[in-house]
Tab-separated table of C-alpha atoms and ligand atoms in Angstrom:
chain	number	residue	atom	x	y	z
K	1	THR	CA	-5.578	203.026	83.910
K	2	GLU	CA	-4.012	199.236	85.145
K	3	GLY	CA	-3.903	197.337	82.678
K	4	PRO	CA	-4.611	193.444	83.247
K	5	PRO	CA	-2.552	192.257	86.091
K	6	PRO	CA	0.153	190.399	85.151
K	7	THR	CA	-0.070	186.088	84.868
K	8	PRO	CA	1.018	184.800	88.108
K	9	VAL	CA	4.709	182.862	87.149
K	10	ALA	CA	4.239	179.466	89.774
K	11	ALA	CA	6.635	179.213	91.735
K	12	VAL	CA	9.695	176.761	91.667
K	13	SER	CA	9.502	174.203	94.366
K	14	GLN	CA	12.363	173.119	96.366
K	15	TYR	CA	11.477	169.822	95.573
K	16	ALA	CA	12.169	167.751	92.549
K	17	CYS	CA	9.194	165.815	93.113
K	18	GLN	CA	6.640	168.941	92.293
K	19	ARG	CA	8.467	169.965	89.237
K	20	ARG	CA	8.445	168.645	85.925
K	21	THR	CA	11.954	167.233	84.708
K	22	THR	CA	12.602	166.033	80.957
K	23	ILE	CA	15.649	165.262	79.436
K	24	GLU	CA	16.106	168.323	77.658
K	25	ASN	CA	18.561	170.334	79.649
K	26	ASN	CA	18.280	174.456	78.881
K	27	ASN	CA	21.123	174.936	81.206
K	28	LYS	CA	23.227	172.025	81.203
K	29	ILE	CA	26.895	174.790	81.025
K	30	PHE	CA	25.924	175.059	84.670
K	31	THR	CA	24.623	171.990	85.147
K	32	ASP	CA	27.526	170.039	84.594
K	33	ALA	CA	29.544	172.660	86.344
K	34	PHE	CA	27.690	171.872	88.982
K	35	GLU	CA	28.432	168.281	89.333
K	36	VAL	CA	31.919	168.066	89.018
K	37	LEU	CA	31.763	169.604	91.773
K	38	ALA	CA	29.232	167.841	93.444
K	39	GLU	CA	31.116	164.939	92.686
K	40	SER	CA	34.683	166.139	93.714
K	41	TYR	CA	32.871	166.708	97.536
K	42	GLU	CA	31.157	163.707	97.467
K	43	PHE	CA	35.076	161.889	96.729
K	44	SER	CA	35.406	164.133	99.992
K	45	GLU	CA	32.913	162.781	101.506
K	46	LEU	CA	31.470	166.432	102.147
K	47	GLU	CA	27.729	165.398	102.171
K	48	GLY	CA	26.062	169.018	102.589
K	49	PRO	CA	28.083	170.901	99.655
K	50	CYS	CA	27.845	167.537	97.149
K	51	LEU	CA	23.319	167.567	97.770
K	52	ALA	CA	23.511	171.351	98.040
K	53	PHE	CA	25.336	171.382	94.020
K	54	ARG	CA	23.123	168.505	92.941
K	55	ARG	CA	20.287	170.227	94.685
K	56	ALA	CA	20.556	173.835	92.490
K	57	ALA	CA	21.515	171.293	88.548
K	58	SER	CA	18.072	170.078	89.370
K	59	VAL	CA	16.616	173.120	89.861
K	60	LEU	CA	18.067	174.695	86.828
K	61	LYS	CA	17.403	171.310	84.451
K	62	SER	CA	13.415	171.989	85.498
K	63	LEU	CA	13.820	175.542	83.698
K	64	PRO	CA	11.663	175.939	80.558
K	65	MET	CA	14.519	177.956	79.011
K	66	ALA	CA	18.236	179.333	79.813
K	67	VAL	CA	19.322	181.835	82.745
K	68	PRO	CA	20.444	184.664	80.758
K	69	CYS	CA	21.785	186.958	83.471
K	70	LEU	CA	22.380	186.104	87.755
K	71	ALA	CA	19.387	188.522	88.288
K	72	ALA	CA	16.797	185.762	86.582
K	73	THR	CA	17.740	183.273	89.462
K	74	GLN	CA	15.783	185.897	92.008
K	75	GLY	CA	13.106	183.283	93.719
K	76	LEU	CA	14.390	180.135	92.704
K	77	PRO	CA	14.875	177.981	95.787
K	78	CYS	CA	17.939	175.516	96.585
K	79	LEU	CA	20.216	178.428	94.906
K	80	GLY	CA	23.357	179.871	97.200
K	81	GLU	CA	25.868	182.266	97.218
K	82	HIS	CA	28.970	179.352	96.342
K	83	THR	CA	26.428	178.221	93.396
K	84	LYS	CA	25.275	181.903	92.173
K	85	ALA	CA	28.938	182.555	92.095
K	86	VAL	CA	29.842	179.066	90.024
K	87	MET	CA	27.247	180.905	87.949
K	88	GLU	CA	27.798	184.718	87.662
K	89	GLU	CA	31.613	183.190	86.312
K	90	ILE	CA	30.166	180.812	83.398
K	91	LEU	CA	27.797	183.732	81.939
K	92	ARG	CA	30.951	186.459	82.424
K	93	TYR	CA	33.658	184.159	81.024
K	94	GLY	CA	31.978	180.986	79.837
K	95	ARG	CA	34.061	178.769	83.206
K	96	ALA	CA	34.320	179.010	86.679
K	97	PHE	CA	37.801	178.720	87.998
K	98	GLU	CA	36.991	176.407	90.539
K	99	VAL	CA	35.595	173.831	87.942
K	100	GLU	CA	38.242	174.172	85.868
K	101	LYS	CA	40.864	173.546	88.798
K	102	THR	CA	38.868	170.560	89.674
K	103	LEU	CA	39.485	168.921	86.753
K	104	SER	CA	42.963	169.385	86.643
K	105	ASP	CA	43.044	167.928	89.933
K	106	GLU	CA	44.930	164.835	89.719
K	107	ARG	CA	43.061	163.376	93.228
K	108	TYR	CA	40.008	163.985	91.669
K	109	GLN	CA	40.944	162.511	87.845
K	110	THR	CA	42.404	159.750	89.683
K	111	LEU	CA	38.626	158.862	91.759
K	112	LYS	CA	37.050	159.614	88.535
K	113	LEU	CA	38.861	157.145	86.497
K	114	PHE	CA	39.315	154.096	89.287
K	115	THR	CA	35.477	154.690	89.735
K	116	SER	CA	34.758	154.348	86.433
K	117	VAL	CA	35.340	150.738	86.541
K	118	PHE	CA	32.275	148.551	87.460
K	119	GLY	CA	32.580	147.187	91.016
K	120	VAL	CA	35.074	149.657	92.034
K	121	GLY	CA	33.076	152.542	94.874
K	122	PRO	CA	34.688	156.021	95.958
K	123	LYS	CA	35.926	153.691	99.840
K	124	THR	CA	38.038	151.434	97.175
K	125	ALA	CA	38.649	154.382	95.225
K	126	GLU	CA	40.508	156.359	97.159
K	127	LYS	CA	42.391	153.232	99.535
K	128	TRP	CA	43.831	153.031	95.372
K	129	TYR	CA	45.236	156.350	95.429
K	130	ARG	CA	46.662	156.820	98.806
K	131	ARG	CA	48.750	153.887	97.373
K	132	GLY	CA	50.065	155.947	95.114
K	133	LEU	CA	48.605	154.135	92.379
K	134	ARG	CA	47.231	156.274	89.470
K	135	SER	CA	46.431	154.166	86.251
K	136	PHE	CA	44.937	150.969	85.337
K	137	SER	CA	48.201	149.783	83.993
K	138	ASP	CA	49.474	150.813	87.963
K	139	ILE	CA	46.225	148.677	89.173
K	140	LEU	CA	46.853	145.915	87.330
K	141	ALA	CA	50.325	145.790	87.623
K	142	GLU	CA	50.174	146.209	91.703
K	143	PRO	CA	50.961	142.351	93.524
K	144	SER	CA	49.269	143.169	96.553
K	145	ILE	CA	45.720	144.052	95.186
K	146	GLN	CA	43.342	141.457	95.291
K	147	LEU	CA	40.397	141.864	92.597
K	148	ASN	CA	36.867	140.790	93.393
K	149	GLN	CA	34.692	139.241	90.648
K	150	MET	CA	33.212	141.913	89.880
K	151	GLN	CA	36.176	144.262	89.139
K	152	GLN	CA	37.858	141.647	87.289
K	153	SER	CA	34.565	141.602	84.882
K	154	GLY	CA	34.945	145.532	85.061
K	155	PHE	CA	38.270	146.401	83.546
K	156	LEU	CA	37.429	142.790	81.382
K	157	HIS	CA	34.480	144.993	79.612
K	158	TYR	CA	36.056	147.949	80.253
K	159	GLU	CA	35.412	149.575	76.705
K	160	ASP	CA	32.104	147.960	76.360
K	161	ILE	CA	30.181	149.008	79.458
K	162	SER	CA	31.773	152.714	79.680
K	163	ARG	CA	30.239	153.321	76.065
K	164	ALA	CA	26.591	154.461	76.597
K	165	VAL	CA	23.678	151.793	75.300
K	166	SER	CA	21.388	152.489	72.717
K	167	LYS	CA	17.679	152.890	72.527
K	168	ALA	CA	17.120	149.745	70.590
K	169	GLU	CA	20.200	148.466	72.516
K	170	ALA	CA	18.076	148.580	75.373
K	171	ARG	CA	14.916	146.947	73.270
K	172	ALA	CA	17.137	144.527	72.060
K	173	LEU	CA	17.584	143.302	75.908
K	174	GLY	CA	13.724	143.694	76.452
K	175	ASN	CA	13.038	141.145	74.198
K	176	ILE	CA	15.424	138.626	75.383
K	177	ILE	CA	14.847	139.192	79.032
K	178	ASP	CA	10.883	138.831	77.972
K	179	GLU	CA	11.108	135.450	76.091
K	180	ALA	CA	13.025	134.175	79.250
K	181	VAL	CA	10.087	135.550	82.202
K	182	HIS	CA	7.117	134.130	80.322
K	183	ALA	CA	9.123	130.591	78.936
K	184	ILE	CA	8.881	130.197	82.579
K	185	THR	CA	5.273	131.841	83.375
K	186	PRO	CA	2.507	132.951	80.922
K	187	ASP	CA	1.589	136.006	83.640
K	188	GLY	CA	5.123	136.723	84.111
K	189	ILE	CA	5.680	140.626	84.450
K	190	LEU	CA	8.280	142.557	83.012
K	191	ALA	CA	8.849	146.475	82.920
K	192	LEU	CA	11.234	148.817	81.625
K	193	THR	CA	12.383	150.701	84.411
K	194	GLY	CA	15.187	153.805	85.287
K	195	GLY	CA	16.737	155.956	82.763
K	196	PHE	CA	14.733	154.436	79.676
K	197	ARG	CA	11.265	154.237	81.436
K	198	ARG	CA	12.222	158.119	82.197
K	199	GLY	CA	12.582	158.603	78.092
K	200	LYS	CA	16.629	158.777	78.056
K	201	GLU	CA	18.398	158.119	74.838
K	202	PHE	CA	21.393	156.393	76.112
K	203	GLY	CA	21.651	154.914	79.684
K	204	HIS	CA	25.085	153.259	81.198
K	205	ASP	CA	22.719	150.064	81.765
K	206	VAL	CA	19.303	148.456	81.203
K	207	ASP	CA	17.259	148.540	84.599
K	208	PHE	CA	14.205	145.865	84.407
K	209	ILE	CA	11.510	144.735	86.606
K	210	VAL	CA	10.127	141.469	86.739
K	211	THR	CA	7.537	139.545	89.255
K	212	THR	CA	4.344	137.228	88.356
K	213	PRO	CA	0.946	137.848	90.246
K	214	GLU	CA	1.461	134.618	92.608
K	215	LEU	CA	2.510	136.585	95.593
K	216	GLY	CA	6.084	134.665	96.935
K	217	MET	CA	6.331	132.826	93.127
K	218	GLU	CA	8.511	136.325	91.945
K	219	THR	CA	11.925	135.340	94.122
K	220	SER	CA	12.370	132.058	91.792
K	221	LEU	CA	12.270	134.424	88.445
K	222	ILE	CA	15.347	135.887	88.683
K	223	PRO	CA	17.982	132.586	89.400
K	224	ILE	CA	15.599	130.683	86.600
K	225	ILE	CA	16.447	133.885	84.387
K	226	ILE	CA	20.090	133.448	84.785
K	227	ASN	CA	20.126	129.735	84.724
K	228	ARG	CA	18.809	130.400	80.921
K	229	LEU	CA	20.990	132.850	79.964
K	230	THR	CA	23.607	130.848	81.015
K	231	ARG	CA	22.378	127.889	78.238
K	232	GLN	CA	22.167	130.685	75.541
K	233	GLY	CA	25.717	131.553	76.648
K	234	ILE	CA	25.016	134.709	77.221
K	235	LEU	CA	26.133	135.508	80.716
K	236	LEU	CA	28.954	137.235	80.708
K	237	TYR	CA	28.809	138.297	84.757
K	238	CYS	CA	25.840	137.198	87.549
K	239	ASP	CA	26.017	138.781	90.764
K	240	TYR	CA	22.761	137.931	92.259
K	241	GLN	CA	21.592	138.731	95.359
K	242	ALA	CA	18.603	136.782	97.171
K	243	SER	CA	15.348	138.596	99.090
K	244	THR	CA	16.017	139.411	102.157
K	245	PHE	CA	12.167	141.269	102.288
K	246	ASP	CA	10.433	140.445	105.358
K	247	LYS	CA	6.859	141.751	105.294
K	248	SER	CA	6.177	140.751	108.944
K	249	LYS	CA	9.444	143.284	109.880
K	250	LEU	CA	7.641	146.043	108.058
K	251	PRO	CA	7.273	148.363	111.095
K	252	CYS	CA	10.385	148.094	112.661
K	253	HIS	CA	12.703	148.149	109.356
K	254	ARG	CA	13.886	151.040	108.727
K	255	PHE	CA	13.718	153.251	105.785
K	256	GLU	CA	16.950	152.969	103.230
K	257	ALA	CA	17.779	153.662	99.140
K	258	MET	CA	19.071	149.639	99.535
K	259	ASP	CA	16.053	147.821	98.674
K	260	HIS	CA	15.502	144.445	100.324
K	261	PHE	CA	14.134	142.682	96.903
K	262	ALA	CA	15.527	139.961	94.936
K	263	LYS	CA	17.821	141.759	92.345
K	264	CYS	CA	21.009	140.886	90.260
K	265	PHE	CA	23.769	143.161	88.496
K	266	LEU	CA	23.749	141.133	85.047
K	267	ILE	CA	26.164	141.847	82.236
K	268	LEU	CA	25.088	140.127	79.246
K	269	ARG	CA	26.074	139.794	75.631
K	270	LEU	CA	24.416	141.489	73.281
K	271	GLU	CA	24.278	140.356	68.979
K	272	GLY	CA	24.548	142.819	66.505
K	273	SER	CA	21.845	141.074	64.564
K	274	GLN	CA	19.232	141.554	67.579
K	275	VAL	CA	19.779	145.502	67.245
K	276	GLU	CA	17.848	147.336	64.985
K	277	GLY	CA	20.060	149.790	63.485
K	278	GLY	CA	23.112	147.772	64.909
K	279	LEU	CA	25.296	147.750	67.835
K	280	ASN	CA	26.570	151.379	69.611
K	281	SER	CA	30.579	149.881	68.771
K	282	ALA	CA	33.286	151.592	68.905
K	283	GLU	CA	34.923	152.666	65.514
K	284	GLY	CA	37.191	150.449	64.104
K	285	ASP	CA	35.580	147.920	66.629
K	286	SER	CA	35.037	144.749	64.189
K	287	ARG	CA	32.960	142.261	66.636
K	288	ASP	CA	29.165	141.662	66.196
K	289	TRP	CA	28.641	141.702	70.013
K	290	ARG	CA	28.909	143.528	72.714
K	291	ALA	CA	28.487	143.503	76.087
K	292	VAL	CA	25.764	145.393	78.146
K	293	ARG	CA	25.301	146.002	81.803
K	294	VAL	CA	21.346	144.671	82.567
K	295	ASP	CA	19.897	145.559	86.081
K	296	LEU	CA	17.104	142.796	87.554
K	297	VAL	CA	14.731	143.189	90.803
K	298	SER	CA	12.462	141.064	91.307
K	299	PRO	CA	9.760	142.542	94.176
K	300	PRO	CA	6.195	141.054	95.523
K	301	MET	CA	3.333	141.992	93.135
K	302	ASP	CA	1.802	143.771	96.202
K	303	ARG	CA	5.033	146.315	96.270
K	304	TYR	CA	5.160	146.249	92.673
K	305	ALA	CA	4.408	150.310	92.554
K	306	PHE	CA	6.811	151.048	95.498
K	307	ALA	CA	9.623	149.181	93.686
K	308	LEU	CA	8.708	150.865	89.919
K	309	LEU	CA	8.405	154.254	91.318
K	310	GLY	CA	11.999	153.523	93.227
K	311	TRP	CA	13.328	152.121	90.045
K	312	THR	CA	12.602	155.079	87.850
K	313	GLY	CA	14.503	156.991	89.272
K	314	SER	CA	16.106	160.146	88.869
K	315	ARG	CA	18.723	159.955	91.604
K	316	GLN	CA	17.989	163.012	92.703
K	317	PHE	CA	13.569	162.535	91.826
K	318	GLU	CA	13.993	159.827	94.462
K	319	ARG	CA	15.399	161.420	97.464
K	320	ASP	CA	13.376	164.487	97.366
K	321	LEU	CA	10.178	161.958	97.006
K	322	ARG	CA	11.362	160.659	100.376
K	323	ARG	CA	12.598	164.004	101.805
K	324	PHE	CA	8.799	165.292	100.742
K	325	ALA	CA	7.570	162.761	102.417
K	326	ARG	CA	9.051	163.078	105.569
K	327	MET	CA	9.622	166.941	105.921
K	328	GLU	CA	5.695	168.209	104.355
K	329	ARG	CA	3.699	164.923	105.225
K	330	GLY	CA	5.293	162.848	108.326
K	331	MET	CA	5.364	160.014	106.413
K	332	LEU	CA	8.151	157.523	105.256
K	333	LEU	CA	8.575	156.345	101.953
K	334	ASP	CA	11.203	153.784	99.907
K	335	ASN	CA	11.048	150.899	97.607
K	336	HIS	CA	9.364	148.596	99.841
K	337	ALA	CA	6.100	150.507	101.676
K	338	LEU	CA	4.757	154.219	102.692
K	339	TYR	CA	4.336	154.514	106.200
K	340	ASP	CA	2.492	157.166	107.962
K	341	LYS	CA	3.787	158.226	111.052
K	342	THR	CA	0.765	160.173	112.382
K	343	LYS	CA	-1.921	157.050	111.760
K	344	LYS	CA	0.689	154.679	112.266
K	345	GLU	CA	-0.351	152.822	109.153
K	346	PHE	CA	1.249	151.442	105.599
K	347	LEU	CA	-0.705	153.115	103.090
K	348	ALA	CA	-1.290	150.501	100.244
K	349	ALA	CA	-0.815	151.121	96.541
K	350	THR	CA	-1.203	149.320	93.519
K	351	THR	CA	0.037	151.981	90.766
K	352	GLU	CA	2.765	154.977	90.865
K	353	ARG	CA	-0.158	157.081	90.951
K	354	ASP	CA	-1.518	155.844	93.858
K	355	ILE	CA	1.179	156.887	95.813
K	356	PHE	CA	1.396	160.436	94.532
K	357	ALA	CA	-2.194	160.491	95.794
K	358	HIS	CA	-1.754	159.381	99.940
K	359	LEU	CA	1.697	161.893	99.336
K	360	GLY	CA	-0.955	164.872	98.028
K	361	LEU	CA	0.981	165.435	95.136
K	362	GLU	CA	-0.068	166.176	91.719
K	363	TYR	CA	1.415	163.157	89.008
K	364	ILE	CA	3.861	163.353	87.621
K	365	GLU	CA	4.951	161.141	84.321
K	366	PRO	CA	8.262	159.057	84.380
K	367	TRP	CA	9.624	161.301	81.531
K	368	GLN	CA	9.031	164.327	83.570
K	369	ARG	CA	11.235	162.978	86.170
K	370	ASN	CA	14.467	163.478	84.847
K	371	ALA	CA	15.551	165.926	87.877
L	401	ATP	P1	21.149	155.341	83.530
L	401	ATP	O1	21.182	155.783	82.570
L	401	ATP	O2	23.312	155.933	84.108
L	401	ATP	O3	21.531	154.076	83.947
L	401	ATP	P2	19.132	155.367	85.378
L	401	ATP	O4	18.376	156.714	86.127
L	401	ATP	O5	18.727	154.358	84.672
L	401	ATP	O6	20.560	156.270	84.502
L	401	ATP	P3	21.022	153.460	87.303
L	401	ATP	O7	21.782	153.992	88.037
L	401	ATP	O8	20.153	152.576	86.617
L	401	ATP	O9	20.531	154.966	87.031
L	401	ATP	O10	19.562	153.129	88.903
L	401	ATP	C1	18.117	153.355	88.716
L	401	ATP	C2	16.890	153.828	89.697
L	401	ATP	O11	16.904	152.558	90.593
L	401	ATP	C3	17.539	154.977	90.645
L	401	ATP	O12	16.868	155.679	90.978
L	401	ATP	C4	18.481	153.943	91.861
L	401	ATP	O13	17.266	154.780	92.994
L	401	ATP	C5	17.892	152.697	91.761
L	401	ATP	N1	18.842	152.137	92.118
L	401	ATP	C6	20.204	151.211	91.629
L	401	ATP	N2	20.520	150.599	92.743
L	401	ATP	C7	19.690	150.146	93.599
L	401	ATP	C8	19.622	149.504	94.760
L	401	ATP	N3	20.936	148.749	95.251
L	401	ATP	N4	19.095	149.535	95.706
L	401	ATP	C9	17.673	150.001	95.195
L	401	ATP	N5	17.438	151.011	94.332
L	401	ATP	C10	18.263	151.080	93.346
L	402	MN	MN1	19.967	153.082	84.367
L	403	MN	MN1	20.699	150.499	87.400
């Protein structure tokens, strides 16, 4: 006689916004390999294969267990011939030839090194590589190279800002920014966003949203905060970008990755005494302070939910939210708004839940967005 039918396993969606991905990654051996290949394709401006490896990595990150054999990937989306071949090699030999080759490639190594400097993107790194430069000392000794302010700070604080920021350090920075915001206005709003909001233990920076309930007032917040940090003597670097957000232009403005809110990219000096349990500092470093990267973004209150969703990440989660909106719902989503192309109207939202609901998506908690 027939037993009970097997419990159907829910199919894994091709969209990260329909998967729950915590910080626990059971397939790190595969996803680390994919990340190397994706980055290498990014350096070569091959967007297609780059995205393919990022999507494949994201799918594996969402799985509740390690993939034990290639047969177990049956039915999983976003895994093509190339990705499967890499996985098969890793399953068999513990490593993949293509990854080893990439890791030992001089161009990959150099571009990886150069782009690890704050203010140096793939374009600049490529330019320097083509001029025959291979190390930081090559760059710093080259008289014809004019580093901009951001890159100068990037080199000056290289050791500190390439070391991970701990949760305790993020909390200490939150206190500093919170004090600044509330000194300006008692009803000021501060929210932790980025990787730490997703529950990550470590980050490359700390991301915050700062705003006020009064529309229009938020644009003055960041300049005042910057002023205060300067007077406190803890502002080591500041790139401030004033708001270019224009609501009246919203219907015709194209949806994009970068947003138009007032924001700043900072390097702050954090004292060890302010951090519970102490600084995450280098071995043998006797200083009791470290430099930390901090991002602040200041959307008007009626855009708060969109900005929070957009700045919480992960990048792959954001990419897939937008792709899902466009491909499956005929809607356009970015950090400012959600537009329904069929109804030709903007959909308002005061919470992230509102946005998921407009998109007909189950709500995904921030800590489940580590796609
Ligand atoms: P990490 O721990 O490495 O910092 P993270 O997820 O916090 O991880 P960030 O680079 O700090 O990574 O970015 C956080 C989020 O903010 C991402 O989802 C990204 O899309 C968004 N973001 C970053 N810079 C901008 C920008 N200039 N304009 C719009 N969104 C941005
Ligand atoms: Mn971050
Ligand atoms: Mn950031």
